[in-house]
Amino acid sequence: MNIATTRGTTSRAMSLPNILTYGRIAAIPVVVGCIYAQSIMDGPLWLRWGAVAIFIAAAVTDYLDGYYARIWNQQSAFGRMLDPIADKLLVASCLLMLAADGIIHGWSLWAAIVILCREILVSGLREYLAALRVSVPVTKLAKWKTTVQLIAIGFLLAGPAGDEVVPMVSMIGLALLWASAILTMYTGYDYFGAGIHHLIKEDEG
């Protein structure tokens, strides 16, 4: 690798879209730490609002990084690799912390399990299809799924702090989590169908 190539790679890695993605990853321990301190360590409820604020900022970067990458023509293989990883880390960490917190409990744990299993399934399928040089575009329904999922987690992070301001915040969050789980199963089935199709073609070839 020559100096020009190295500089180009470094420049793309430190572009604004990728920096926003790094910020989304950096937000994870802060959000989890706030919920842990409030729930497990019996900290003040304002910590939950802090978690919500940081989570919202992180969720907004999920839109902004792709937007700026397109309008400034700063799309890169590194960014395409890191962006979905950052999303999955943020969602999985929050769901696990909310389950430990007890906000997600009982039957609602199954909704969280469905979401996490789908993320693992899709990640495995994408890795397999990438080896075949096959790309699976993100559908509009999958984008809606992500939106509902992030809104649900936002409500659940507010939890008891939100319930003190507007009753039923936690219940709304759980309802949206189930809606997200249903959309997750549907979109996951689409990805699985695409993976099986290419798997059969590969075996026949």
mmCIF file of C-alpha atoms in Angstrom:
data_model
loop_
_atom_site.group_PDB
_atom_site.id
_atom_site.type_symbol
_atom_site.label_atom_id
_atom_site.label_comp_id
_atom_site.label_asym_id
_atom_site.label_seq_id
_atom_site.Cartn_x
_atom_site.Cartn_y
_atom_site.Cartn_z
ATOM 1 C CA MET A 1 0.000 0.000 0.000
ATOM 2 C CA ASN A 2 1.522 3.331 -1.071
ATOM 3 C CA ILE A 3 1.382 6.629 0.835
ATOM 4 C CA ALA A 4 -1.421 8.057 -1.324
ATOM 5 C CA THR A 5 -3.585 4.999 -0.749
ATOM 6 C CA THR A 6 -2.923 5.097 2.990
ATOM 7 C CA ARG A 7 -3.862 8.772 3.170
ATOM 8 C CA GLY A 8 -7.016 8.152 1.146
ATOM 9 C CA THR A 9 -8.082 5.321 3.426
ATOM 10 C CA THR A 10 -7.409 7.396 6.544
ATOM 11 C CA SER A 11 -9.325 10.334 5.071
ATOM 12 C CA ARG A 12 -12.370 8.166 4.369
ATOM 13 C CA ALA A 13 -12.192 6.590 7.825
ATOM 14 C CA MET A 14 -12.216 10.053 9.423
ATOM 15 C CA SER A 15 -14.953 11.531 7.224
ATOM 16 C CA LEU A 16 -17.930 13.137 8.978
ATOM 17 C CA PRO A 17 -20.336 10.234 8.230
ATOM 18 C CA ASN A 18 -17.916 7.764 9.814
ATOM 19 C CA ILE A 19 -17.265 10.080 12.764
ATOM 20 C CA LEU A 20 -21.032 10.153 13.378
ATOM 21 C CA THR A 21 -21.026 6.350 13.330
ATOM 22 C CA TYR A 22 -18.145 6.303 15.834
ATOM 23 C CA GLY A 23 -20.217 8.623 18.027
ATOM 24 C CA ARG A 24 -23.123 6.170 17.931
ATOM 25 C CA ILE A 25 -20.830 3.411 19.196
ATOM 26 C CA ALA A 26 -19.346 5.699 21.869
ATOM 27 C CA ALA A 27 -22.870 6.497 23.104
ATOM 28 C CA ILE A 28 -23.547 2.856 23.993
ATOM 29 C CA PRO A 29 -21.592 2.637 27.291
ATOM 30 C CA VAL A 30 -22.962 6.038 28.335
ATOM 31 C CA VAL A 31 -26.602 5.010 27.792
ATOM 32 C CA VAL A 32 -26.064 1.642 29.470
ATOM 33 C CA GLY A 33 -24.156 3.287 32.324
ATOM 34 C CA CYS A 34 -26.968 5.757 32.992
ATOM 35 C CA ILE A 35 -29.596 3.003 33.180
ATOM 36 C CA TYR A 36 -27.330 0.820 35.293
ATOM 37 C CA ALA A 37 -26.620 3.661 37.723
ATOM 38 C CA GLN A 38 -30.312 4.546 38.030
ATOM 39 C CA SER A 39 -31.801 1.063 38.232
ATOM 40 C CA ILE A 40 -29.156 -1.221 39.674
ATOM 41 C CA MET A 41 -27.417 1.371 41.839
ATOM 42 C CA ASP A 42 -30.676 3.165 42.832
ATOM 43 C CA GLY A 43 -29.584 6.444 41.321
ATOM 44 C CA PRO A 44 -31.842 9.455 40.627
ATOM 45 C CA LEU A 45 -34.472 9.278 37.880
ATOM 46 C CA TRP A 46 -32.865 12.131 35.911
ATOM 47 C CA LEU A 47 -30.265 9.586 34.807
ATOM 48 C CA ARG A 48 -32.952 7.954 32.667
ATOM 49 C CA TRP A 49 -33.616 11.261 30.927
ATOM 50 C CA GLY A 50 -29.892 11.535 30.317
ATOM 51 C CA ALA A 51 -29.954 8.066 28.748
ATOM 52 C CA VAL A 52 -32.947 9.043 26.584
ATOM 53 C CA ALA A 53 -31.251 12.252 25.392
ATOM 54 C CA ILE A 54 -28.039 10.459 24.441
ATOM 55 C CA PHE A 55 -29.981 7.630 22.799
ATOM 56 C CA ILE A 56 -31.994 10.086 20.700
ATOM 57 C CA ALA A 57 -28.793 11.846 19.632
ATOM 58 C CA ALA A 58 -27.285 8.471 18.686
ATOM 59 C CA ALA A 59 -30.428 7.474 16.763
ATOM 60 C CA VAL A 60 -30.359 10.753 14.819
ATOM 61 C CA THR A 61 -26.789 10.040 13.697
ATOM 62 C CA ASP A 62 -28.120 6.837 12.100
ATOM 63 C CA TYR A 63 -29.937 9.080 9.623
ATOM 64 C CA LEU A 64 -27.345 11.820 9.353
ATOM 65 C CA ASP A 65 -24.349 9.600 8.554
ATOM 66 C CA GLY A 66 -26.090 8.106 5.523
ATOM 67 C CA TYR A 67 -27.458 11.504 4.460
ATOM 68 C CA TYR A 68 -24.087 13.249 4.518
ATOM 69 C CA ALA A 69 -22.352 10.280 2.910
ATOM 70 C CA ARG A 70 -24.739 10.551 -0.044
ATOM 71 C CA ILE A 71 -24.806 14.324 -0.548
ATOM 72 C CA TRP A 72 -21.036 14.712 -0.051
ATOM 73 C CA ASN A 73 -20.182 11.536 -1.965
ATOM 74 C CA GLN A 74 -18.303 10.151 1.032
ATOM 75 C CA GLN A 75 -19.691 6.624 0.890
ATOM 76 C CA SER A 76 -17.070 3.986 1.629
ATOM 77 C CA ALA A 77 -16.787 0.247 2.164
ATOM 78 C CA PHE A 78 -15.656 0.937 5.730
ATOM 79 C CA GLY A 79 -18.740 3.019 6.429
ATOM 80 C CA ARG A 80 -21.083 0.451 4.888
ATOM 81 C CA MET A 81 -19.494 -2.196 7.105
ATOM 82 C CA LEU A 82 -19.502 -0.179 10.340
ATOM 83 C CA ASP A 83 -22.929 1.486 10.105
ATOM 84 C CA PRO A 84 -25.101 -1.652 10.568
ATOM 85 C CA ILE A 85 -22.713 -2.929 13.244
ATOM 86 C CA ALA A 86 -23.168 0.299 15.217
ATOM 87 C CA ASP A 87 -26.956 0.001 14.909
ATOM 88 C CA LYS A 88 -26.991 -3.591 16.125
ATOM 89 C CA LEU A 89 -24.648 -2.864 19.037
ATOM 90 C CA LEU A 90 -26.808 0.050 20.170
ATOM 91 C CA VAL A 91 -30.084 -1.873 19.961
ATOM 92 C CA ALA A 92 -28.742 -5.089 21.514
ATOM 93 C CA SER A 93 -27.032 -3.280 24.409
ATOM 94 C CA CYS A 94 -30.161 -1.289 25.239
ATOM 95 C CA LEU A 95 -32.448 -4.328 25.073
ATOM 96 C CA LEU A 96 -30.168 -6.347 27.353
ATOM 97 C CA MET A 97 -29.907 -3.491 29.839
ATOM 98 C CA LEU A 98 -33.677 -2.946 29.819
ATOM 99 C CA ALA A 99 -34.201 -6.667 30.457
ATOM 100 C CA ALA A 100 -31.768 -6.514 33.397
ATOM 101 C CA ASP A 101 -33.552 -3.364 34.558
ATOM 102 C CA GLY A 102 -36.884 -5.209 34.568
ATOM 103 C CA ILE A 103 -38.616 -2.769 32.217
ATOM 104 C CA ILE A 104 -38.727 -5.557 29.632
ATOM 105 C CA HIS A 105 -40.141 -8.511 31.532
ATOM 106 C CA GLY A 106 -42.509 -11.456 31.278
ATOM 107 C CA TRP A 107 -43.872 -12.131 27.807
ATOM 108 C CA SER A 108 -42.215 -8.972 26.479
ATOM 109 C CA LEU A 109 -38.867 -10.728 26.795
ATOM 110 C CA TRP A 110 -39.908 -12.819 23.793
ATOM 111 C CA ALA A 111 -40.211 -9.665 21.693
ATOM 112 C CA ALA A 112 -36.652 -8.715 22.641
ATOM 113 C CA ILE A 113 -35.436 -12.264 21.907
ATOM 114 C CA VAL A 114 -37.064 -12.197 18.452
ATOM 115 C CA ILE A 115 -35.356 -8.877 17.668
ATOM 116 C CA LEU A 116 -31.938 -10.082 18.817
ATOM 117 C CA CYS A 117 -32.228 -13.421 16.996
ATOM 118 C CA ARG A 118 -33.221 -11.644 13.789
ATOM 119 C CA GLU A 119 -30.172 -9.374 14.024
ATOM 120 C CA ILE A 120 -27.890 -12.404 14.381
ATOM 121 C CA LEU A 121 -29.649 -14.184 11.505
ATOM 122 C CA VAL A 122 -29.386 -11.203 9.157
ATOM 123 C CA SER A 123 -25.744 -10.614 10.080
ATOM 124 C CA GLY A 124 -24.914 -14.230 9.256
ATOM 125 C CA LEU A 125 -26.822 -14.094 5.976
ATOM 126 C CA ARG A 126 -25.164 -10.832 4.949
ATOM 127 C CA GLU A 127 -21.740 -12.328 5.647
ATOM 128 C CA TYR A 128 -22.570 -15.397 3.576
ATOM 129 C CA LEU A 129 -24.041 -13.403 0.688
ATOM 130 C CA ALA A 130 -21.118 -10.972 0.756
ATOM 131 C CA ALA A 131 -18.802 -13.927 0.097
ATOM 132 C CA LEU A 132 -20.907 -14.623 -3.013
ATOM 133 C CA ARG A 133 -20.713 -10.928 -3.935
ATOM 134 C CA VAL A 134 -24.488 -10.636 -3.569
ATOM 135 C CA SER A 135 -25.937 -7.536 -1.945
ATOM 136 C CA VAL A 136 -29.352 -7.458 -0.297
ATOM 137 C CA PRO A 137 -30.810 -3.926 -0.350
ATOM 138 C CA VAL A 138 -32.536 -2.574 2.734
ATOM 139 C CA THR A 139 -36.285 -2.397 2.091
ATOM 140 C CA LYS A 140 -38.578 0.448 3.141
ATOM 141 C CA LEU A 141 -40.319 -1.923 5.547
ATOM 142 C CA ALA A 142 -36.975 -2.716 7.183
ATOM 143 C CA LYS A 143 -36.394 1.009 7.632
ATOM 144 C CA TRP A 144 -39.808 1.352 9.248
ATOM 145 C CA LYS A 145 -38.946 -1.575 11.498
ATOM 146 C CA THR A 146 -35.792 0.209 12.623
ATOM 147 C CA THR A 147 -37.715 3.433 13.262
ATOM 148 C CA VAL A 148 -40.380 1.703 15.383
ATOM 149 C CA GLN A 149 -37.663 -0.217 17.218
ATOM 150 C CA LEU A 150 -35.730 2.934 18.119
ATOM 151 C CA ILE A 151 -38.891 4.757 19.263
ATOM 152 C CA ALA A 152 -39.845 1.771 21.435
ATOM 153 C CA ILE A 153 -36.425 1.697 23.076
ATOM 154 C CA GLY A 154 -36.604 5.447 23.675
ATOM 155 C CA PHE A 155 -39.908 5.063 25.545
ATOM 156 C CA LEU A 156 -38.574 2.115 27.540
ATOM 157 C CA LEU A 157 -35.390 3.965 28.497
ATOM 158 C CA ALA A 158 -37.556 6.725 29.947
ATOM 159 C CA GLY A 159 -39.427 4.021 31.902
ATOM 160 C CA PRO A 160 -40.475 5.107 35.410
ATOM 161 C CA ALA A 161 -39.186 8.638 34.827
ATOM 162 C CA GLY A 162 -41.497 8.939 31.829
ATOM 163 C CA ASP A 163 -44.406 7.372 33.721
ATOM 164 C CA GLU A 164 -44.178 10.146 36.298
ATOM 165 C CA VAL A 165 -44.691 12.752 33.563
ATOM 166 C CA VAL A 166 -47.073 10.902 31.248
ATOM 167 C CA PRO A 167 -48.664 7.690 32.547
ATOM 168 C CA MET A 168 -48.357 4.570 30.380
ATOM 169 C CA VAL A 169 -44.995 5.558 28.832
ATOM 170 C CA SER A 170 -43.572 2.131 29.688
ATOM 171 C CA MET A 171 -46.672 0.360 28.358
ATOM 172 C CA ILE A 172 -46.494 2.320 25.102
ATOM 173 C CA GLY A 173 -42.846 1.333 24.792
ATOM 174 C CA LEU A 174 -43.687 -2.350 25.286
ATOM 175 C CA ALA A 175 -46.503 -2.170 22.718
ATOM 176 C CA LEU A 176 -44.130 -0.602 20.193
ATOM 177 C CA LEU A 177 -41.551 -3.265 21.019
ATOM 178 C CA TRP A 178 -44.057 -5.969 20.066
ATOM 179 C CA ALA A 179 -44.913 -4.078 16.867
ATOM 180 C CA SER A 180 -41.204 -3.937 16.091
ATOM 181 C CA ALA A 181 -40.840 -7.670 16.791
ATOM 182 C CA ILE A 182 -43.651 -8.457 14.330
ATOM 183 C CA LEU A 183 -42.027 -6.311 11.633
ATOM 184 C CA THR A 184 -38.704 -7.932 12.533
ATOM 185 C CA MET A 185 -40.065 -11.420 11.856
ATOM 186 C CA TYR A 186 -41.505 -10.339 8.517
ATOM 187 C CA THR A 187 -38.355 -8.592 7.265
ATOM 188 C CA GLY A 188 -36.178 -11.381 8.674
ATOM 189 C CA TYR A 189 -38.195 -13.879 6.638
ATOM 190 C CA ASP A 190 -37.491 -11.842 3.501
ATOM 191 C CA TYR A 191 -33.745 -11.897 4.182
ATOM 192 C CA PHE A 192 -33.862 -15.606 4.965
ATOM 193 C CA GLY A 193 -35.738 -16.305 1.721
ATOM 194 C CA ALA A 194 -33.123 -14.379 -0.270
ATOM 195 C CA GLY A 195 -30.330 -16.295 1.470
ATOM 196 C CA ILE A 196 -31.916 -19.688 0.813
ATOM 197 C CA HIS A 197 -32.455 -18.761 -2.846
ATOM 198 C CA HIS A 198 -28.773 -17.995 -3.363
ATOM 199 C CA LEU A 199 -27.755 -21.033 -1.289
ATOM 200 C CA ILE A 200 -29.759 -23.333 -3.574
ATOM 201 C CA LYS A 201 -28.275 -21.678 -6.664
ATOM 202 C CA GLU A 202 -24.768 -22.102 -5.231
ATOM 203 C CA ASP A 203 -25.328 -25.807 -4.521
ATOM 204 C CA GLU A 204 -26.823 -26.409 -7.976
ATOM 205 C CA GLY A 205 -23.956 -24.549 -9.632
#
